[in-house]
Each structure stands twice: as C-alpha cells, then as structure tokens.
PDB file of C-alpha atoms in Angstrom:
ATOM      1  CA  PHE A   1       0.000   0.000   0.000  1.00 80.00           C
ATOM      2  CA  ALA A   2       2.732   2.479   0.973  1.00 86.00           C
ATOM      3  CA  THR A   3       4.644   2.090  -2.302  1.00 90.00           C
ATOM      4  CA  GLU A   4       1.527   2.793  -4.393  1.00 92.00           C
ATOM      5  CA  MET A   5       0.699   5.773  -2.187  1.00 92.00           C
ATOM      6  CA  VAL A   6       4.226   7.176  -2.507  1.00 93.00           C
ATOM      7  CA  ALA A   7       4.122   6.720  -6.285  1.00 94.00           C
ATOM      8  CA  GLY A   8       0.755   8.468  -6.500  1.00 94.00           C
ATOM      9  CA  VAL A   9       1.844  11.366  -4.303  1.00 94.00           C
ATOM     10  CA  ARG A  10       5.121  11.681  -6.213  1.00 94.00           C
ATOM     11  CA  SER A  11       3.140  12.200  -9.424  1.00 95.00           C
ATOM     12  CA  LEU A  12       1.049  14.875  -7.660  1.00 95.00           C
ATOM     13  CA  SER A  13       3.959  16.563  -5.884  1.00 95.00           C
ATOM     14  CA  ARG A  14       4.215  19.470  -8.315  1.00 96.00           C
ATOM     15  CA  PRO A  15       0.587  20.625  -7.895  1.00 97.00           C
ATOM     16  CA  ILE A  16       0.797  20.069  -4.122  1.00 97.00           C
ATOM     17  CA  ASN A  17       3.946  22.203  -3.924  1.00 97.00           C
ATOM     18  CA  HIS A  18       2.298  24.908  -6.047  1.00 97.00           C
ATOM     19  CA  ALA A  19      -0.697  24.848  -3.714  1.00 97.00           C
ATOM     20  CA  MET A  20       1.552  25.118  -0.647  1.00 97.00           C
ATOM     21  CA  ASN A  21       3.341  28.097  -2.207  1.00 96.00           C
ATOM     22  CA  SER A  22       0.060  29.802  -3.098  1.00 95.00           C
ATOM     23  CA  GLU A  23      -0.600  33.274  -1.712  1.00 95.00           C
ATOM     24  CA  ARG A  24      -4.110  32.074  -0.861  1.00 94.00           C
ATOM     25  CA  SER A  25      -3.863  30.957   2.741  1.00 92.00           C
ATOM     26  CA  ARG A  26      -6.813  28.551   2.515  1.00 95.00           C
ATOM     27  CA  LEU A  27      -5.300  26.699  -0.441  1.00 96.00           C
ATOM     28  CA  SER A  28      -1.849  26.666   1.128  1.00 96.00           C
ATOM     29  CA  GLY A  29      -3.267  25.456   4.457  1.00 96.00           C
ATOM     30  CA  SER A  30      -5.140  22.603   2.800  1.00 96.00           C
ATOM     31  CA  ALA A  31      -2.028  21.459   0.954  1.00 97.00           C
ATOM     32  CA  ILE A  32       0.028  21.547   4.162  1.00 97.00           C
ATOM     33  CA  GLU A  33      -2.693  19.582   5.969  1.00 97.00           C
ATOM     34  CA  LEU A  34      -2.569  17.015   3.149  1.00 96.00           C
ATOM     35  CA  VAL A  35       1.185  16.592   3.660  1.00 96.00           C
ATOM     36  CA  ASN A  36       0.578  16.281   7.427  1.00 95.00           C
ATOM     37  CA  ALA A  37      -1.990  13.537   6.832  1.00 95.00           C
ATOM     38  CA  LEU A  38       0.347  11.747   4.414  1.00 94.00           C
ATOM     39  CA  LEU A  39       3.243  11.667   6.820  1.00 91.00           C
ATOM     40  CA  ALA A  40       1.026  10.573   9.697  1.00 91.00           C
ATOM     41  CA  GLY A  41      -0.192   7.653   7.588  1.00 91.00           C
ATOM     42  CA  LEU A  42       3.099   6.745   5.904  1.00 92.00           C
ATOM     43  CA  GLY A  43       5.540   7.186   8.786  1.00 90.00           C
ATOM     44  CA  SER A  44       9.068   6.239   7.733  1.00 90.00           C
ATOM     45  CA  SER A  45       7.766   5.286   4.261  1.00 93.00           C
ATOM     46  CA  PHE A  46       7.576   9.062   3.670  1.00 94.00           C
ATOM     47  CA  GLU A  47      11.342   9.125   2.954  1.00 93.00           C
ATOM     48  CA  PRO A  48      11.126   9.277  -0.874  1.00 93.00           C
ATOM     49  CA  LEU A  49       8.853  12.320  -0.508  1.00 94.00           C
ATOM     50  CA  VAL A  50      11.100  14.274   1.869  1.00 95.00           C
ATOM     51  CA  SER A  51      13.145  15.704  -0.994  1.00 95.00           C
ATOM     52  CA  LEU A  52       9.949  16.807  -2.736  1.00 95.00           C
ATOM     53  CA  PHE A  53       8.254  18.609   0.165  1.00 96.00           C
ATOM     54  CA  MET A  54      10.928  19.761   2.635  1.00 96.00           C
ATOM     55  CA  PRO A  55      12.374  22.550   0.437  1.00 96.00           C
ATOM     56  CA  THR A  56       8.882  23.994  -0.060  1.00 96.00           C
ATOM     57  CA  LEU A  57       8.035  23.808   3.652  1.00 97.00           C
ATOM     58  CA  ILE A  58      11.336  25.424   4.578  1.00 96.00           C
ATOM     59  CA  GLY A  59      10.759  28.130   1.971  1.00 95.00           C
ATOM     60  CA  LEU A  60       7.370  28.903   3.512  1.00 96.00           C
ATOM     61  CA  CYS A  61       9.081  29.571   6.850  1.00 95.00           C
ATOM     62  CA  GLY A  62      11.001  32.400   5.183  1.00 94.00           C
ATOM     63  CA  ARG A  63       7.824  34.334   4.426  1.00 93.00           C
ATOM     64  CA  THR A  64       6.655  37.325   6.427  1.00 91.00           C
ATOM     65  CA  ASN A  65       3.053  36.161   6.924  1.00 93.00           C
ATOM     66  CA  LYS A  66       2.721  34.426  10.296  1.00 94.00           C
ATOM     67  CA  VAL A  67      -0.148  32.205   9.156  1.00 94.00           C
ATOM     68  CA  PHE A  68       2.061  30.596   6.496  1.00 95.00           C
ATOM     69  CA  THR A  69       5.127  30.364   8.701  1.00 96.00           C
ATOM     70  CA  SER A  70       3.350  28.808  11.684  1.00 96.00           C
ATOM     71  CA  ARG A  71       1.668  26.171   9.494  1.00 96.00           C
ATOM     72  CA  ALA A  72       4.950  25.310   7.775  1.00 97.00           C
ATOM     73  CA  LYS A  73       6.793  25.117  11.105  1.00 97.00           C
ATOM     74  CA  ALA A  74       4.163  22.760  12.531  1.00 97.00           C
ATOM     75  CA  CYS A  75       4.408  20.563   9.428  1.00 97.00           C
ATOM     76  CA  ILE A  76       8.232  20.451   9.567  1.00 97.00           C
ATOM     77  CA  LEU A  77       8.125  19.404  13.222  1.00 96.00           C
ATOM     78  CA  ALA A  78       5.476  16.794  12.358  1.00 96.00           C
ATOM     79  CA  VAL A  79       7.733  15.432   9.588  1.00 95.00           C
ATOM     80  CA  ILE A  80      10.540  15.048  12.122  1.00 95.00           C
ATOM     81  CA  GLU A  81       8.397  13.426  14.816  1.00 94.00           C
ATOM     82  CA  ASN A  82       6.343  11.108  12.575  1.00 93.00           C
ATOM     83  CA  THR A  83       9.042   9.904  10.193  1.00 92.00           C
ATOM     84  CA  GLN A  84      12.239  10.090  12.290  1.00 91.00           C
ATOM     85  CA  LEU A  85      14.295  10.172   9.096  1.00 91.00           C
ATOM     86  CA  PRO A  86      17.888  11.428   9.380  1.00 91.00           C
ATOM     87  CA  SER A  87      17.705  12.601   5.744  1.00 92.00           C
ATOM     88  CA  ILE A  88      15.871  15.688   7.059  1.00 95.00           C
ATOM     89  CA  LEU A  89      18.968  17.052   8.845  1.00 95.00           C
ATOM     90  CA  PRO A  90      20.799  18.440   5.764  1.00 95.00           C
ATOM     91  CA  TYR A  91      17.741  20.496   4.753  1.00 96.00           C
ATOM     92  CA  LEU A  92      17.586  22.044   8.207  1.00 96.00           C
ATOM     93  CA  ALA A  93      21.337  22.665   8.375  1.00 96.00           C
ATOM     94  CA  ASP A  94      21.311  24.432   4.987  1.00 95.00           C
ATOM     95  CA  SER A  95      18.532  26.727   6.209  1.00 95.00           C
ATOM     96  CA  LEU A  96      20.685  28.136   8.994  1.00 95.00           C
ATOM     97  CA  THR A  97      22.510  30.386   6.546  1.00 93.00           C
ATOM     98  CA  GLN A  98      19.346  32.061   5.249  1.00 94.00           C
ATOM     99  CA  LYS A  99      18.441  35.708   5.785  1.00 93.00           C
ATOM    100  CA  SER A 100      15.141  35.161   7.630  1.00 94.00           C
ATOM    101  CA  ALA A 101      15.587  34.968  11.414  1.00 95.00           C
ATOM    102  CA  PHE A 102      12.356  32.951  11.783  1.00 96.00           C
ATOM    103  CA  LEU A 103      13.559  30.422   9.202  1.00 96.00           C
ATOM    104  CA  ARG A 104      16.854  30.031  11.064  1.00 96.00           C
ATOM    105  CA  LEU A 105      14.933  29.580  14.324  1.00 97.00           C
ATOM    106  CA  VAL A 106      12.687  26.906  12.774  1.00 97.00           C
ATOM    107  CA  ALA A 107      15.766  25.123  11.415  1.00 97.00           C
ATOM    108  CA  ALA A 108      17.460  25.207  14.837  1.00 97.00           C
ATOM    109  CA  GLU A 109      14.301  23.983  16.583  1.00 97.00           C
ATOM    110  CA  GLY A 110      14.012  21.275  13.935  1.00 97.00           C
ATOM    111  CA  VAL A 111      17.557  20.067  14.612  1.00 96.00           C
ATOM    112  CA  LEU A 112      16.767  20.043  18.340  1.00 96.00           C
ATOM    113  CA  ALA A 113      13.622  18.003  17.648  1.00 96.00           C
ATOM    114  CA  CYS A 114      15.745  15.596  15.582  1.00 95.00           C
ATOM    115  CA  LEU A 115      18.139  15.121  18.486  1.00 93.00           C
ATOM    116  CA  ASN A 116      15.217  14.482  20.836  1.00 93.00           C
ATOM    117  CA  CYS A 117      13.297  12.114  18.503  1.00 92.00           C
ATOM    118  CA  PHE A 118      15.871  10.114  16.547  1.00 90.00           C
ATOM    119  CA  ASN A 119      17.568   6.932  17.688  1.00 89.00           C
ATOM    120  CA  PRO A 120      21.102   7.706  18.953  1.00 87.00           C
ATOM    121  CA  PRO A 121      22.734   5.260  16.469  1.00 88.00           C
ATOM    122  CA  ASP A 122      21.255   7.340  13.611  1.00 86.00           C
ATOM    123  CA  ILE A 123      22.974  10.457  14.943  1.00 87.00           C
ATOM    124  CA  GLU A 124      26.258   8.780  15.898  1.00 87.00           C
ATOM    125  CA  LYS A 125      27.276   8.341  12.271  1.00 88.00           C
ATOM    126  CA  ASP A 126      30.263  10.586  11.613  1.00 90.00           C
ATOM    127  CA  THR A 127      28.708  12.680   8.828  1.00 92.00           C
ATOM    128  CA  ARG A 128      25.566  13.422  10.847  1.00 92.00           C
ATOM    129  CA  ALA A 129      27.525  14.184  14.001  1.00 91.00           C
ATOM    130  CA  ARG A 130      29.709  16.607  12.009  1.00 93.00           C
ATOM    131  CA  LEU A 131      26.590  18.189  10.529  1.00 95.00           C
ATOM    132  CA  ILE A 132      25.169  18.765  14.010  1.00 94.00           C
ATOM    133  CA  GLU A 133      28.506  20.188  15.170  1.00 93.00           C
ATOM    134  CA  ASP A 134      28.389  22.633  12.249  1.00 95.00           C
ATOM    135  CA  VAL A 135      24.827  23.565  13.236  1.00 96.00           C
ATOM    136  CA  ILE A 136      26.005  24.264  16.792  1.00 96.00           C
ATOM    137  CA  LYS A 137      28.804  26.500  15.474  1.00 95.00           C
ATOM    138  CA  LEU A 138      26.427  28.398  13.178  1.00 96.00           C
ATOM    139  CA  THR A 139      23.785  28.932  15.846  1.00 96.00           C
ATOM    140  CA  ALA A 140      26.369  30.073  18.406  1.00 95.00           C
ATOM    141  CA  ARG A 141      27.331  32.988  16.121  1.00 95.00           C
ATOM    142  CA  ASP A 142      23.820  33.869  14.939  1.00 95.00           C
ATOM    143  CA  ALA A 143      22.540  37.448  15.111  1.00 95.00           C
ATOM    144  CA  SER A 144      19.210  36.379  16.640  1.00 95.00           C
ATOM    145  CA  ALA A 145      19.161  35.713  20.385  1.00 97.00           C
ATOM    146  CA  ASP A 146      16.397  33.105  19.945  1.00 97.00           C
ATOM    147  CA  VAL A 147      18.511  31.135  17.478  1.00 97.00           C
ATOM    148  CA  ARG A 148      21.506  31.305  19.836  1.00 97.00           C
ATOM    149  CA  ARG A 149      19.273  30.067  22.687  1.00 97.00           C
ATOM    150  CA  ALA A 150      18.090  27.160  20.504  1.00 97.00           C
ATOM    151  CA  GLY A 151      21.732  26.473  19.608  1.00 96.00           C
ATOM    152  CA  LYS A 152      22.585  26.211  23.287  1.00 97.00           C
ATOM    153  CA  MET A 153      19.773  23.688  23.746  1.00 97.00           C
ATOM    154  CA  ILE A 154      21.068  21.740  20.707  1.00 96.00           C
ATOM    155  CA  PHE A 155      24.518  21.654  22.307  1.00 95.00           C
ATOM    156  CA  GLU A 156      23.097  20.376  25.607  1.00 95.00           C
ATOM    157  CA  ALA A 157      21.155  17.617  23.816  1.00 94.00           C
ATOM    158  CA  TYR A 158      24.209  16.752  21.697  1.00 93.00           C
ATOM    159  CA  LYS A 159      26.387  16.599  24.831  1.00 92.00           C
ATOM    160  CA  ALA A 160      23.904  14.199  26.441  1.00 91.00           C
ATOM    161  CA  LEU A 161      23.669  11.966  23.338  1.00 90.00           C
ATOM    162  CA  LEU A 162      27.316  11.928  22.284  1.00 86.00           C
ATOM    163  CA  PRO A 163      29.505  12.776  25.293  1.00 85.00           C
ATOM    164  CA  ASP A 164      32.588  11.194  23.618  1.00 85.00           C
ATOM    165  CA  ARG A 165      32.577  13.733  20.748  1.00 81.00           C
ATOM    166  CA  VAL A 166      32.376  16.831  22.952  1.00 76.00           C
ATOM    167  CA  GLU A 167      35.762  18.429  23.557  1.00 69.00           C
TER     168      GLU A 167
END
C-alpha cells in the first residue's frame, strides 16, 4: 500500500507544492494539511517524498506572513516526529545560513527536535555528528538571540547523546 501511495503522491507533488506556495492561505493550508496527513499515515515510508516537500516547507518559513510560517513550522516538526528520518537534517542545516531569522529559528528547533526524537545510532554516524557540530557553530554565532538560545539547547542535547565527541 505504501509504495503505491508514494508513487501516486510523487506524481502529484508538483501541484501540491504549487498549492503550498500559493498566496491564498486557505489553499496553502489545505495542501500543508494534506502533507501532514500523508506523513502521519506513511511514517518512515515518507522518505522518498522528503526531498519533494521539505524545500517547499522550509521556503514557507522564510515568508513574512505568520499564518504561512506557523503552518509550515508545525508541518516540519510533524515530519521530524512522525518519520524520524535522518535525511531531514541536511535540509535544516542548509537553512541556517538564510536571511530570515524565523527560518533560522525553525531550522534550529528542527535540529533540536531531531536530536530528541531520533535513535542515537542514527545520529552517531560521523557525517551526521559533524553536521550537528556545524549547526552548533552556526547557531552560536547567529545574530538572533532566539537562534543562539536554541543552539545552546542543541549543544546540551548533543552533549547528552554523544559525550565522547564533545571536547
């Protein structure tokens, strides 16, 4: 069932992304709710769709309208909690260099949620641990106090999960 569902959603990903990016908040909200329902139903089978929907959701967090940004943030956190896929981390890490302070905050909170939700062996892999270390460095130097605060919480969670890697 999951493979047919993923194939069907993959073929509809372009219109769904266009709907999410729409300036009409009702249309955008419905599309985001659809993605929420999909990831709740698919769980870790959502992985092939992460690359299709995460960039759009992250882009929505860079907008100035709070309705769009709060919906996108909730969906990103739902993706992390429902799927627990480490492939989400690079999208969040890349977002920490963006101009929007809210987008950087969502990315930092997303990384923190990843550390709290994922299995420690998924994070212990060298590339992912390095990615999280880079996130900690970026958030420590951020202009926004909220992002720096989130970075401190990321560091505390990282220190608890991987005490061997902390110098």
